[in-house]
Short mmCIF file of C-alpha atoms and ligand atoms in Angstrom, two decimals:
data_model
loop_
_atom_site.label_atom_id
_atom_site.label_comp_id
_atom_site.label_asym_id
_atom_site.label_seq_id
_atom_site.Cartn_x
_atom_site.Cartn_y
_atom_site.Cartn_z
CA UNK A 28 -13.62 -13.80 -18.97
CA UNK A 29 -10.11 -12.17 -19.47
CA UNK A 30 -9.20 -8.72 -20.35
CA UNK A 31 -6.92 -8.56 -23.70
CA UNK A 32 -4.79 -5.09 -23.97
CA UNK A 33 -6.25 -4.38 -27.73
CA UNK A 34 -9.13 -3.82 -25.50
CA UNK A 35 -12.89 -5.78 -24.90
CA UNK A 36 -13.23 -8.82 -22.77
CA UNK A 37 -12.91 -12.56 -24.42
CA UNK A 38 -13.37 -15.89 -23.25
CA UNK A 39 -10.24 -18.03 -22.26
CA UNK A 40 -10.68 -21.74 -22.62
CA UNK A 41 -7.78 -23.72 -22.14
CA UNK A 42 -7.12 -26.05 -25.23
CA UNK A 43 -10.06 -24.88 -26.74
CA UNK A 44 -12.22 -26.74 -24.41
CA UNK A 45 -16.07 -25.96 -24.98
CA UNK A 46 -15.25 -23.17 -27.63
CA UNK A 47 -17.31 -23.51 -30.78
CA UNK A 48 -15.53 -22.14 -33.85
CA UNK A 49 -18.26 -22.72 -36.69
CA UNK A 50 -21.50 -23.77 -37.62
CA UNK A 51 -21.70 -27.77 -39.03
CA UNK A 52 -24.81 -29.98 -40.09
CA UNK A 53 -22.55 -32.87 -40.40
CA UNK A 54 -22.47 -34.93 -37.02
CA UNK A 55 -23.37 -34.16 -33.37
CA UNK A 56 -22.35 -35.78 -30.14
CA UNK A 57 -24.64 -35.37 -27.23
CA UNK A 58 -21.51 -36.53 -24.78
CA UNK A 59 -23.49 -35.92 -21.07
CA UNK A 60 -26.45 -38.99 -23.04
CA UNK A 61 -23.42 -40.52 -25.34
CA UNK A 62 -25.19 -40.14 -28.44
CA UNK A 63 -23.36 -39.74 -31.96
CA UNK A 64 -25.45 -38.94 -35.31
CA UNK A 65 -24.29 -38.31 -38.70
CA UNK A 66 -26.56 -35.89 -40.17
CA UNK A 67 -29.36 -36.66 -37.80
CA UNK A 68 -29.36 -40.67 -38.14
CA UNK A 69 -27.70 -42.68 -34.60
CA UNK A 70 -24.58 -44.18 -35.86
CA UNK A 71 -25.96 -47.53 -34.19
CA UNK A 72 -28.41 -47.49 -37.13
CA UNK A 73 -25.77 -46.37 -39.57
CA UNK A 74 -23.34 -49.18 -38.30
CA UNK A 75 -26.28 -51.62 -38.62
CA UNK A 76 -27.99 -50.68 -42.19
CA UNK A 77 -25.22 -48.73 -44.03
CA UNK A 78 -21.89 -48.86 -45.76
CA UNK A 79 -18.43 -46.98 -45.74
CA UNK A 80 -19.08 -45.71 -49.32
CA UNK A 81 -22.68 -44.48 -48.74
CA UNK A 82 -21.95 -43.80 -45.22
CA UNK A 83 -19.12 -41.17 -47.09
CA UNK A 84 -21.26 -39.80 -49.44
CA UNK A 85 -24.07 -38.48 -46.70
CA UNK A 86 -21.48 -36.97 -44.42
CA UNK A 87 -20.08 -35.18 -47.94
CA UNK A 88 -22.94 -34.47 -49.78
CA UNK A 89 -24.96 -34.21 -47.00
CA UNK A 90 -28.06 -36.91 -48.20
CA UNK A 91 -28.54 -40.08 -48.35
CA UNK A 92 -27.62 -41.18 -51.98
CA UNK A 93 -30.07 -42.49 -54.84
CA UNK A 94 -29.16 -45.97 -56.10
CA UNK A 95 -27.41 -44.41 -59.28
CA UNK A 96 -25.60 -41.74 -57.21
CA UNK A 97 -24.35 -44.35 -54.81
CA UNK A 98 -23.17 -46.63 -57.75
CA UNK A 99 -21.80 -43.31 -59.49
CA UNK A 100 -19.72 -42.69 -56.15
CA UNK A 101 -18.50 -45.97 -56.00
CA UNK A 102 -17.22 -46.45 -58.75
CA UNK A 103 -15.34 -43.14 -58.43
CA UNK A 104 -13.27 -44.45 -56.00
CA UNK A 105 -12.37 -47.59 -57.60
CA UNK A 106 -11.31 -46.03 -60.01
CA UNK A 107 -9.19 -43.73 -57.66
CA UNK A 108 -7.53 -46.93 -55.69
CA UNK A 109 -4.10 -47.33 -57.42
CA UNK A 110 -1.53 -44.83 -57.07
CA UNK A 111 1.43 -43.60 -58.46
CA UNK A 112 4.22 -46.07 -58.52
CA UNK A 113 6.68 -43.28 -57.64
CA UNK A 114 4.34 -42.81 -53.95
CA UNK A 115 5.23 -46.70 -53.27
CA UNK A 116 9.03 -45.77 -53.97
CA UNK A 117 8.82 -43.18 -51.78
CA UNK A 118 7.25 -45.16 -49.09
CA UNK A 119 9.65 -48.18 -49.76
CA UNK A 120 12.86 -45.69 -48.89
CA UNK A 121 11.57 -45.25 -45.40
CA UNK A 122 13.13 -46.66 -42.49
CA UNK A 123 11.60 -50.10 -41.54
CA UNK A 124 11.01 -49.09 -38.34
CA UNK A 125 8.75 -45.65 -39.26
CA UNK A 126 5.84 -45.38 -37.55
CA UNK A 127 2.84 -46.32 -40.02
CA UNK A 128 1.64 -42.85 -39.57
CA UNK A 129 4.13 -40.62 -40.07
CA UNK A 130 5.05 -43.37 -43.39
CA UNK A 131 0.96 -42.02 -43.78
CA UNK A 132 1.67 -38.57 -43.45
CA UNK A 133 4.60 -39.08 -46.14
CA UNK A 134 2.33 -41.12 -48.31
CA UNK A 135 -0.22 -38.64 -48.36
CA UNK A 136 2.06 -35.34 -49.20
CA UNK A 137 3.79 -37.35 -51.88
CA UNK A 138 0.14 -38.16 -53.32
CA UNK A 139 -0.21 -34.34 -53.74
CA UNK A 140 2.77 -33.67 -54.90
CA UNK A 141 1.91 -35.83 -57.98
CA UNK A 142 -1.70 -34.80 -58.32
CA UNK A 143 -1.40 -31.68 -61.18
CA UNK A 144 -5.11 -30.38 -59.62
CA UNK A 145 -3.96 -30.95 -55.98
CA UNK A 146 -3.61 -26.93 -55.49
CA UNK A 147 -7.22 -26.40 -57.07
CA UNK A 148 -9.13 -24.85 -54.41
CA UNK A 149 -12.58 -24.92 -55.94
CA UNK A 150 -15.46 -27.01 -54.82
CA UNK A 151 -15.07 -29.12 -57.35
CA UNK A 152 -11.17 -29.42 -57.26
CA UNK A 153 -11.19 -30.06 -53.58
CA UNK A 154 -14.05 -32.40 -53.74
CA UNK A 155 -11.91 -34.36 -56.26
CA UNK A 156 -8.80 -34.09 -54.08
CA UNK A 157 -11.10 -35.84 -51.35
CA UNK A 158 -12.39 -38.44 -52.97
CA UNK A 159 -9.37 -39.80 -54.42
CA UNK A 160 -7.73 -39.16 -50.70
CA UNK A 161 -10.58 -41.38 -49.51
CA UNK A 162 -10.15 -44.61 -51.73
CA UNK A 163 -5.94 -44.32 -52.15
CA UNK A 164 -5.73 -43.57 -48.42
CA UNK A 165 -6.17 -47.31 -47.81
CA UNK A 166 -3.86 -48.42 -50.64
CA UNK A 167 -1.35 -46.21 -49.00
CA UNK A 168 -1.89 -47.78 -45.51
CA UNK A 169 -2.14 -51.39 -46.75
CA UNK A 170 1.44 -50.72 -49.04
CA UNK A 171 2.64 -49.24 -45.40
CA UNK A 172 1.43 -52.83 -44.02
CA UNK A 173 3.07 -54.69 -46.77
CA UNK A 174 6.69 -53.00 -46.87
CA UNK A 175 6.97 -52.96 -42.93
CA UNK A 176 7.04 -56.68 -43.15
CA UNK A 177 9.56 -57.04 -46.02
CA UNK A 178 6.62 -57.55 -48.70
CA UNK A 179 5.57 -56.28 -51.99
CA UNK A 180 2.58 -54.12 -51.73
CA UNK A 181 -1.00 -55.60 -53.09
CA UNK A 182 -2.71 -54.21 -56.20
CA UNK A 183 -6.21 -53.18 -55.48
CA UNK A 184 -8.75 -55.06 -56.72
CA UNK A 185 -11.57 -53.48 -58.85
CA UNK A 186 -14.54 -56.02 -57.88
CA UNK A 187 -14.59 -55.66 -54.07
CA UNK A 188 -16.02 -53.09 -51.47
CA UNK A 189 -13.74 -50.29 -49.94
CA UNK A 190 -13.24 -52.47 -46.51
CA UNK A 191 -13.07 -55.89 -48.60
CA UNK A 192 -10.36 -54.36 -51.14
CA UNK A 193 -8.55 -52.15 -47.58
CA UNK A 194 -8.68 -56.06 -46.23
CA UNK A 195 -7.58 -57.54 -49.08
CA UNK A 196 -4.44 -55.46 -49.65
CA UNK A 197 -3.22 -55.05 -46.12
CA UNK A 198 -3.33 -58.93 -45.49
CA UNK A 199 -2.91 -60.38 -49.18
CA UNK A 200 -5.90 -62.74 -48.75
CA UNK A 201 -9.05 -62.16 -49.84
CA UNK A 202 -11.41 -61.88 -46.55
CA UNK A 203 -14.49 -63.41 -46.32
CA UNK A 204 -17.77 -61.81 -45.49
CA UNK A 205 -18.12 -61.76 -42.08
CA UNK A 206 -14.21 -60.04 -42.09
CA UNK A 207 -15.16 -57.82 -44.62
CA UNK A 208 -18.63 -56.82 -42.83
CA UNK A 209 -16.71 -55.97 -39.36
CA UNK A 210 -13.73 -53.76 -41.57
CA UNK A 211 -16.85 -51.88 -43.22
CA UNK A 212 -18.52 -51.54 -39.55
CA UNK A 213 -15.07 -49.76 -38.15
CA UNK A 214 -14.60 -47.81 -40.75
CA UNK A 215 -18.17 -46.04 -40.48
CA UNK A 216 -17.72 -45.90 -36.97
CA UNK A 217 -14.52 -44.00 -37.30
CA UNK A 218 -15.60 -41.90 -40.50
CA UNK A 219 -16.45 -38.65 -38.20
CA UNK A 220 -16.27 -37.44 -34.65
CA UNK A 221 -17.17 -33.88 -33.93
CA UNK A 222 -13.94 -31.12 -33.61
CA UNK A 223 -11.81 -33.61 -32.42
CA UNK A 224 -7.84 -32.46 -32.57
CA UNK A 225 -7.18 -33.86 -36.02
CA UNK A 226 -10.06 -32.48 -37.90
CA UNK A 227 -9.86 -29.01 -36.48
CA UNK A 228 -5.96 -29.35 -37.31
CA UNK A 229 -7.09 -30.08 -40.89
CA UNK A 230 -10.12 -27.79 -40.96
CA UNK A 231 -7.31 -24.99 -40.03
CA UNK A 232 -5.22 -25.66 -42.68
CA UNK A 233 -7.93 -26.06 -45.57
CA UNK A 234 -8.85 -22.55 -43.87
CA UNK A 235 -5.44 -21.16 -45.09
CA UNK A 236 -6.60 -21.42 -48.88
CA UNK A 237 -3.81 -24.00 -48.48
CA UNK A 238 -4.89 -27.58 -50.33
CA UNK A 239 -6.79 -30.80 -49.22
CA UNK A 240 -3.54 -33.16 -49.24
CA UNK A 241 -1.45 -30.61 -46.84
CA UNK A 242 -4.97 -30.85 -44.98
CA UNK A 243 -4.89 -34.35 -44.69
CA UNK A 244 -1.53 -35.01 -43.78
CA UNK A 245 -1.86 -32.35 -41.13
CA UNK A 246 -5.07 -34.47 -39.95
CA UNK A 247 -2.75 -37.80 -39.92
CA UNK A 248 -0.06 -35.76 -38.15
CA UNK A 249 -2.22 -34.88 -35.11
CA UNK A 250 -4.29 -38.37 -35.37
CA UNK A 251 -1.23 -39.82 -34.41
CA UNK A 252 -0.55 -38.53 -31.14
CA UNK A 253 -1.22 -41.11 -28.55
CA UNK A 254 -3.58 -39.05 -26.22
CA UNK A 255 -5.85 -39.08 -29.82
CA UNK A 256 -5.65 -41.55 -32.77
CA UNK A 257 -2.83 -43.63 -30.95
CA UNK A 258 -4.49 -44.95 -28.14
CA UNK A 259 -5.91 -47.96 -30.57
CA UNK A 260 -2.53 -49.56 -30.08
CA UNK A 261 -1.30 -48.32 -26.89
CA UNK A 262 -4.65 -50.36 -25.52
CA UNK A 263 -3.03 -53.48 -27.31
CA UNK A 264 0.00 -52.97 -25.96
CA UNK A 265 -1.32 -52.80 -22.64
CA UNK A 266 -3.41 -55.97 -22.49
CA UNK A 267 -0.89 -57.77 -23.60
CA UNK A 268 1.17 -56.48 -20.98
CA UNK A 269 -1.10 -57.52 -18.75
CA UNK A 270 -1.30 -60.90 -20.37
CA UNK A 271 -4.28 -62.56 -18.37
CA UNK A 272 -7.72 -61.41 -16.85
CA UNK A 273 -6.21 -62.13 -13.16
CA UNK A 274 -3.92 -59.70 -13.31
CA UNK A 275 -5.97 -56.32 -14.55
CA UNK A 276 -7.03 -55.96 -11.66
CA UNK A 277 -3.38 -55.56 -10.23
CA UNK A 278 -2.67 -53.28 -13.28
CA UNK A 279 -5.43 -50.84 -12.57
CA UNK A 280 -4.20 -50.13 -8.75
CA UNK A 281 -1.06 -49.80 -10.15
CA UNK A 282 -2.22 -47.20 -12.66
CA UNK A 283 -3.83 -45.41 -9.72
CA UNK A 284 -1.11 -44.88 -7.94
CA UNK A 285 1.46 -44.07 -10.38
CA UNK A 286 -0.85 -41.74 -11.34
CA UNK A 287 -1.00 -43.55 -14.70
CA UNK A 288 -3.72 -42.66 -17.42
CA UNK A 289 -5.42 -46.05 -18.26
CA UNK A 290 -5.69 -46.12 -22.43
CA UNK A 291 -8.66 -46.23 -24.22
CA UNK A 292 -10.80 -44.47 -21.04
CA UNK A 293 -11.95 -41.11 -21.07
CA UNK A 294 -13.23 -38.38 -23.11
CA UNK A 295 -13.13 -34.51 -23.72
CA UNK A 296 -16.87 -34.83 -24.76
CA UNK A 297 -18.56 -38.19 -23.85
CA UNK A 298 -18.83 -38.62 -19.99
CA UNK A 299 -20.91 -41.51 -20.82
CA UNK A 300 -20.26 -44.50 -22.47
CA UNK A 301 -18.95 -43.95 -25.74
CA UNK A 302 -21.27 -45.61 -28.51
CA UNK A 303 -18.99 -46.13 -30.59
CA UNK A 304 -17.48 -48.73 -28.18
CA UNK A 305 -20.40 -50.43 -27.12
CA UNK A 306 -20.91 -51.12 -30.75
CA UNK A 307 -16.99 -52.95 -30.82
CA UNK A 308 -17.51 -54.42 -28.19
CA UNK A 309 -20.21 -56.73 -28.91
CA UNK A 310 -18.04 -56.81 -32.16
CA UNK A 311 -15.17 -58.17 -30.27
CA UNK A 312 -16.98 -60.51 -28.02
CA UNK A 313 -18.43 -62.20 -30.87
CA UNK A 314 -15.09 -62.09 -33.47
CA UNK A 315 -12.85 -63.78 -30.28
CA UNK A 316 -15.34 -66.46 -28.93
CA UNK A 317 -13.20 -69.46 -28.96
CA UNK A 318 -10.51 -68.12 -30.83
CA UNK A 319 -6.87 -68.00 -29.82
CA UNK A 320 -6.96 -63.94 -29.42
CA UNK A 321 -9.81 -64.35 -27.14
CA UNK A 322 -6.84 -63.58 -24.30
CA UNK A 323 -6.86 -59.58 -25.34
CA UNK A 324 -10.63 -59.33 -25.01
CA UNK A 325 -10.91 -61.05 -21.37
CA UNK A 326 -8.43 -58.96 -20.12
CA UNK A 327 -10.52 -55.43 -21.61
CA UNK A 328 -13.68 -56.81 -20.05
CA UNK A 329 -11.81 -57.41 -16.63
CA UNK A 330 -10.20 -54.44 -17.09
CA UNK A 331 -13.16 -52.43 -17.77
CA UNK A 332 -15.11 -53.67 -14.87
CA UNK A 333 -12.45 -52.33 -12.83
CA UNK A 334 -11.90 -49.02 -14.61
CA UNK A 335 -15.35 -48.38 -14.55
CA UNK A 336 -15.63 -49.16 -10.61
CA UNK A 337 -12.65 -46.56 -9.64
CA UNK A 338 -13.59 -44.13 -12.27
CA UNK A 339 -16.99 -44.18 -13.80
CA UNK A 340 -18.70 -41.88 -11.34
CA UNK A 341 -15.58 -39.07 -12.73
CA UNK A 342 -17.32 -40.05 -16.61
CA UNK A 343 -14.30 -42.16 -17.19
CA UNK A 344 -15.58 -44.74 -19.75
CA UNK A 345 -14.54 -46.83 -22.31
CA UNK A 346 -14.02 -44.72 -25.81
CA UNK A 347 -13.64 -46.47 -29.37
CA UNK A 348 -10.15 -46.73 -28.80
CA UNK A 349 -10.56 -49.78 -26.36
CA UNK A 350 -12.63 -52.36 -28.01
CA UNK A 351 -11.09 -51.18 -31.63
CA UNK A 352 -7.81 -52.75 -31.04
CA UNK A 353 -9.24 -56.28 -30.00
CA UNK A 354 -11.31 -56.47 -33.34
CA UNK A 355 -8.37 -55.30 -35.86
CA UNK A 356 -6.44 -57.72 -33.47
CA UNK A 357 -9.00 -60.51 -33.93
CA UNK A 358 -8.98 -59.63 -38.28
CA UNK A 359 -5.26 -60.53 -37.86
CA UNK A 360 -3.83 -56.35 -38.45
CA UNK A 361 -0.33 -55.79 -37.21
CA UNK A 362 -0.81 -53.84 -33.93
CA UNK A 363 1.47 -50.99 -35.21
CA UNK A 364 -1.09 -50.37 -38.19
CA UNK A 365 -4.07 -49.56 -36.25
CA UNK A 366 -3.64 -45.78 -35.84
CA UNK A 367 -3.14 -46.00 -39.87
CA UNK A 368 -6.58 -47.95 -40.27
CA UNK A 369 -8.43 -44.99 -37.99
CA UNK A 370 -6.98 -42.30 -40.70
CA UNK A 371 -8.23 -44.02 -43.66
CA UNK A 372 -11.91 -44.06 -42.09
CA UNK A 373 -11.33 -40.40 -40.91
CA UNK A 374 -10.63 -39.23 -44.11
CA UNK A 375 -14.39 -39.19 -45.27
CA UNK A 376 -15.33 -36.88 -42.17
CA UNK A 377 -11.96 -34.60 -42.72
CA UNK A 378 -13.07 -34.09 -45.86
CA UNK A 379 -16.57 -33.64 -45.45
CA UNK A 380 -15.78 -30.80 -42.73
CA UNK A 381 -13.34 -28.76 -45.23
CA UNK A 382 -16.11 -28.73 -48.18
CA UNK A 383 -18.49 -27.62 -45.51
CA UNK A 384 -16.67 -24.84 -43.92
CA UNK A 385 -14.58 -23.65 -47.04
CA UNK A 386 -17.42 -21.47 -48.22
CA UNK A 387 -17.52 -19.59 -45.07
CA UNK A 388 -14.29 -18.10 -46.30
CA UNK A 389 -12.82 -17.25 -42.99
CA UNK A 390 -8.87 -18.41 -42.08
CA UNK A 391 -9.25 -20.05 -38.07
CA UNK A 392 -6.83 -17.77 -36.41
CA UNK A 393 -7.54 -17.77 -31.90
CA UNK A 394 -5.79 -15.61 -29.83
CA UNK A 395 -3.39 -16.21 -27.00
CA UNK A 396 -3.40 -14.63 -23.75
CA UNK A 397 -0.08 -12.95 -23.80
CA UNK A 398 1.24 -13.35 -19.87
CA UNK A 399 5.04 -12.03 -21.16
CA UNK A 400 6.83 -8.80 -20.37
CA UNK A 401 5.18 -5.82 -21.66
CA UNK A 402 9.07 -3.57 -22.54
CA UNK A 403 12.28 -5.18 -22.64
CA UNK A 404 15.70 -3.63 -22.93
CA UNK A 405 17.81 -5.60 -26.04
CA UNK A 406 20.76 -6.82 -24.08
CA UNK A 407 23.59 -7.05 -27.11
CA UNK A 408 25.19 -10.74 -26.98
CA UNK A 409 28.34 -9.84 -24.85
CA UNK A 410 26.64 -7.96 -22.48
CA UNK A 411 24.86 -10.84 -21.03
N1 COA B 4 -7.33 -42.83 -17.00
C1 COA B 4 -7.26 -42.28 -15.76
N2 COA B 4 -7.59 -40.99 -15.50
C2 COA B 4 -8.02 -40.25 -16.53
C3 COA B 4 -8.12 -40.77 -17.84
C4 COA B 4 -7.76 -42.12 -18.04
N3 COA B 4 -7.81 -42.67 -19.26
N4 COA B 4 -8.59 -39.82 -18.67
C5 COA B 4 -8.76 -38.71 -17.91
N5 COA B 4 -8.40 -38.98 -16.63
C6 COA B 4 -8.43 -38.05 -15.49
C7 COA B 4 -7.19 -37.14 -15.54
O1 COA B 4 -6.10 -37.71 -14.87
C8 COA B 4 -7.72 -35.90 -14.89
O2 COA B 4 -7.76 -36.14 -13.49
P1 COA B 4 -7.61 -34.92 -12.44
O3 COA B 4 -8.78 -34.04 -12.69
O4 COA B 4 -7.61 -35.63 -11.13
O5 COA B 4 -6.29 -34.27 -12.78
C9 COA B 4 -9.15 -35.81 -15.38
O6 COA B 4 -9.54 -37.15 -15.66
C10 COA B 4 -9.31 -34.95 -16.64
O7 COA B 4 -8.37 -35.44 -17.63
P2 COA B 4 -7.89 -34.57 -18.88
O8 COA B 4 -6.86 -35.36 -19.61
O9 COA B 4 -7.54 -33.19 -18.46
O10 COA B 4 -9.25 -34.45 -19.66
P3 COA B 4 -9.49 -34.30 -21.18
O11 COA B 4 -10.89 -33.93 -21.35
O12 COA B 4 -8.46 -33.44 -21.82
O13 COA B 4 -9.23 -35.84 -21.57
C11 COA B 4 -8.42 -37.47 -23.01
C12 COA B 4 -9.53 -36.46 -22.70
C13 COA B 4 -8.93 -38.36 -24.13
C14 COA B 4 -7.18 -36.69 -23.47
C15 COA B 4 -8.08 -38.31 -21.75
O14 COA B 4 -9.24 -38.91 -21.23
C16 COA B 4 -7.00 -39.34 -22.04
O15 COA B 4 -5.81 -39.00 -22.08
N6 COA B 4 -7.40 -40.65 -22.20
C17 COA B 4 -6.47 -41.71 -22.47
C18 COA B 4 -6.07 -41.71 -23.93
C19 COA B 4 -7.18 -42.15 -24.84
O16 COA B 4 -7.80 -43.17 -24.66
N7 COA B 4 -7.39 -41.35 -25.89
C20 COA B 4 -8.37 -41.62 -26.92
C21 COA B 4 -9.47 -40.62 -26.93
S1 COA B 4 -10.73 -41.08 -28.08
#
């Protein structure tokens, strides 16, 4: 507890750690057991029986959808996919070299710039904002994919699921099945996590009366950092750095006493294993048996044998970030895109979590413990 001068005593928690800033019936993680639910159903049973679309509508409309509903929300965002050809030329007079999300970020401003109802705060205006953030999210990232490598983006095609059409625009092929299956798996595993950095970021500025695009990008801008959403490909990066099982090991001491974090390990709320990534994994091992990208996924499991040893007992464990990479790797994604792929699954728990709190009608607005002088003389410029 710390004194503030207005008076009373408050709780100080450095970044926020532990501090619970609102009530939510959308998703719980029991980190100390490493348990996630959406709405009271284990997202192992979520991963196993549902879909991105209906997995969407519960965490939004907070039940499981009737056949009609589901087919109703569905074809919503179908009909949502293509956007404005003036957001592609936007996107296309970017710098090669942008980073996929902050090209994101731009994509999803310029989307709201060109929605007329974008500003409509209601319930029913920012429930429209969201859904049409949730389907053109992924025809933003794929066009990102597309004009990074020098090549027209895809149109989305009306007959295929969310991950089959997110799939079938990023790579320009249609996938099959068992491709399509895994994309739809990732993308419900990603759909929500809790208060994480990047929802609160967006749950502040939906707070501000401000509007669910500025909301969004705000989400994409924090998702990015590499400590959050941006780990995906930093864990890439480093097993292919390491290059083969035999030397993770190696890399691991070395980490240790550089005083290195290792990517894709550790959690502010799971100190158990993350189930999210025991869920990839086994995605992984099976997507890379006897394939050429097999490499990557030898070195994680070496690597997390080793991590585990050091650190485990600390509740240093893999989190979704480590096995994620190897599977988008596996499907064939551009390494650079897989920060891009985790915002289009957020989306559907961003938005869920700003038409949940909205009605509460209360701006987030903490405190800081002010540590600075209490009266300073102005010294005038020359007097310095
Ligand atoms: N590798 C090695 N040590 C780690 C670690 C990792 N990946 N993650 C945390 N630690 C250690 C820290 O060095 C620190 O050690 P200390 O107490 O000896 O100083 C301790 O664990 C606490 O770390 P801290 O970063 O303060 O905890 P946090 O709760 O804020 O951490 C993360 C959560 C996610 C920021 C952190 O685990 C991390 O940076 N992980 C790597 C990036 C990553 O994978 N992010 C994706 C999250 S889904």
């Amino acid at each position: 507890m710390v004194e503030i001068k207005t008076g009373g005593n408050v709780e100080f928690a450095k970044g926020l750690g532990g501090v619970i800033a609102c009530k939510s019936s959308i998703g719980y993680i029991d980190g100390a057991k490493g348990k996630l639910i959406y709405r009271g159903i284990p997202i192992e049973e979520l991963a196993e029986k549902s879909t991105y679309e209906e997995t969407a509508y519960f965490l939004i409309f907070g039940k499981l959808p009737k056949a009609g509903e589901l087919d109703a929300f569905k074809e919503r965002l179908v009909a949502c996919r293509s956007v404005p050809a003036a957001v592609i030329e936007i996107l296309k007079k970017l710098p090669r070299e942008t980073h996929p999300m902050a090209a994101m970020r731009v994509g999803i401003s310029a989307l709201g710039c060109m929605d007329p109802e974008g500003d409509n705060m209601s319930i029913e205006g920012t429930t429209e904002a969201g859904i049409k953030i949730i389907s053109r999210s992924a025809t933003i990232a794929a066009a990102i994919a597309r004009l990074r490598k020098g090549e027209e983006p895809v149109e989305p095609r009306p007959g295929l699921t969310h991950a089959a059409n997110f799939l079938y625009m990023l790579l320009g092929k249609m996938p099959d099945d068992k491709m399509a299956r895994i994309m739809d798996i990732s993308l419900i595993l990603h759909a929500d996590h809790g208060m994480n950095a990047s929802t609160f970021t967006a749950m502040v500025i939906a707070s501000t009366m401000s509007d669910m695009y500025s909301a969004v990008s705000g989400g994409i801008a924090a998702l990015k950092g590499t400590i959050h959403g941006g780990a995906n490909e930093r864990v890439v990066n480093m097993l292919m750095e390491i290059g083969t099982p035999d030397k993770a090991v190696e890399y691991v001491k070395n980490a240790i006493a550089k005083k290195q974090k290792i990517m894709g390990f550790g959690h502010r709320v799971y100190k158990a294993y993350d189930p999210r990534a025991r869920i990839l994994a086994r995605i992984s091992e099976d997507i890379t048996r006897g394939e050429k990208t097999h490499k990557i996924h030898e070195v994680a499991k070496v690597l997390e044998k080793e991590v585990i040893a050091v650190y485990g007992k600390k509740g240093i464990l893999p989190n979704v970030d480590f096995y994620s990479g190897c599977v988008y790797n596996a499907l064939g994604i551009e390494t650079r895109m897989f920060t891009a792929l985790f915002a289009v699954s957020r989306t559907a728990g961003w938005v869920a979590r700003i038409l949940e709190y909205l009605p509460e009608g209360k701006m987030f607005r903490p405190r800081a413990l002010y540590e600075g002088p209490e009266a300073m003389k102005y010294i005038p410029l020359g007097e310095r």
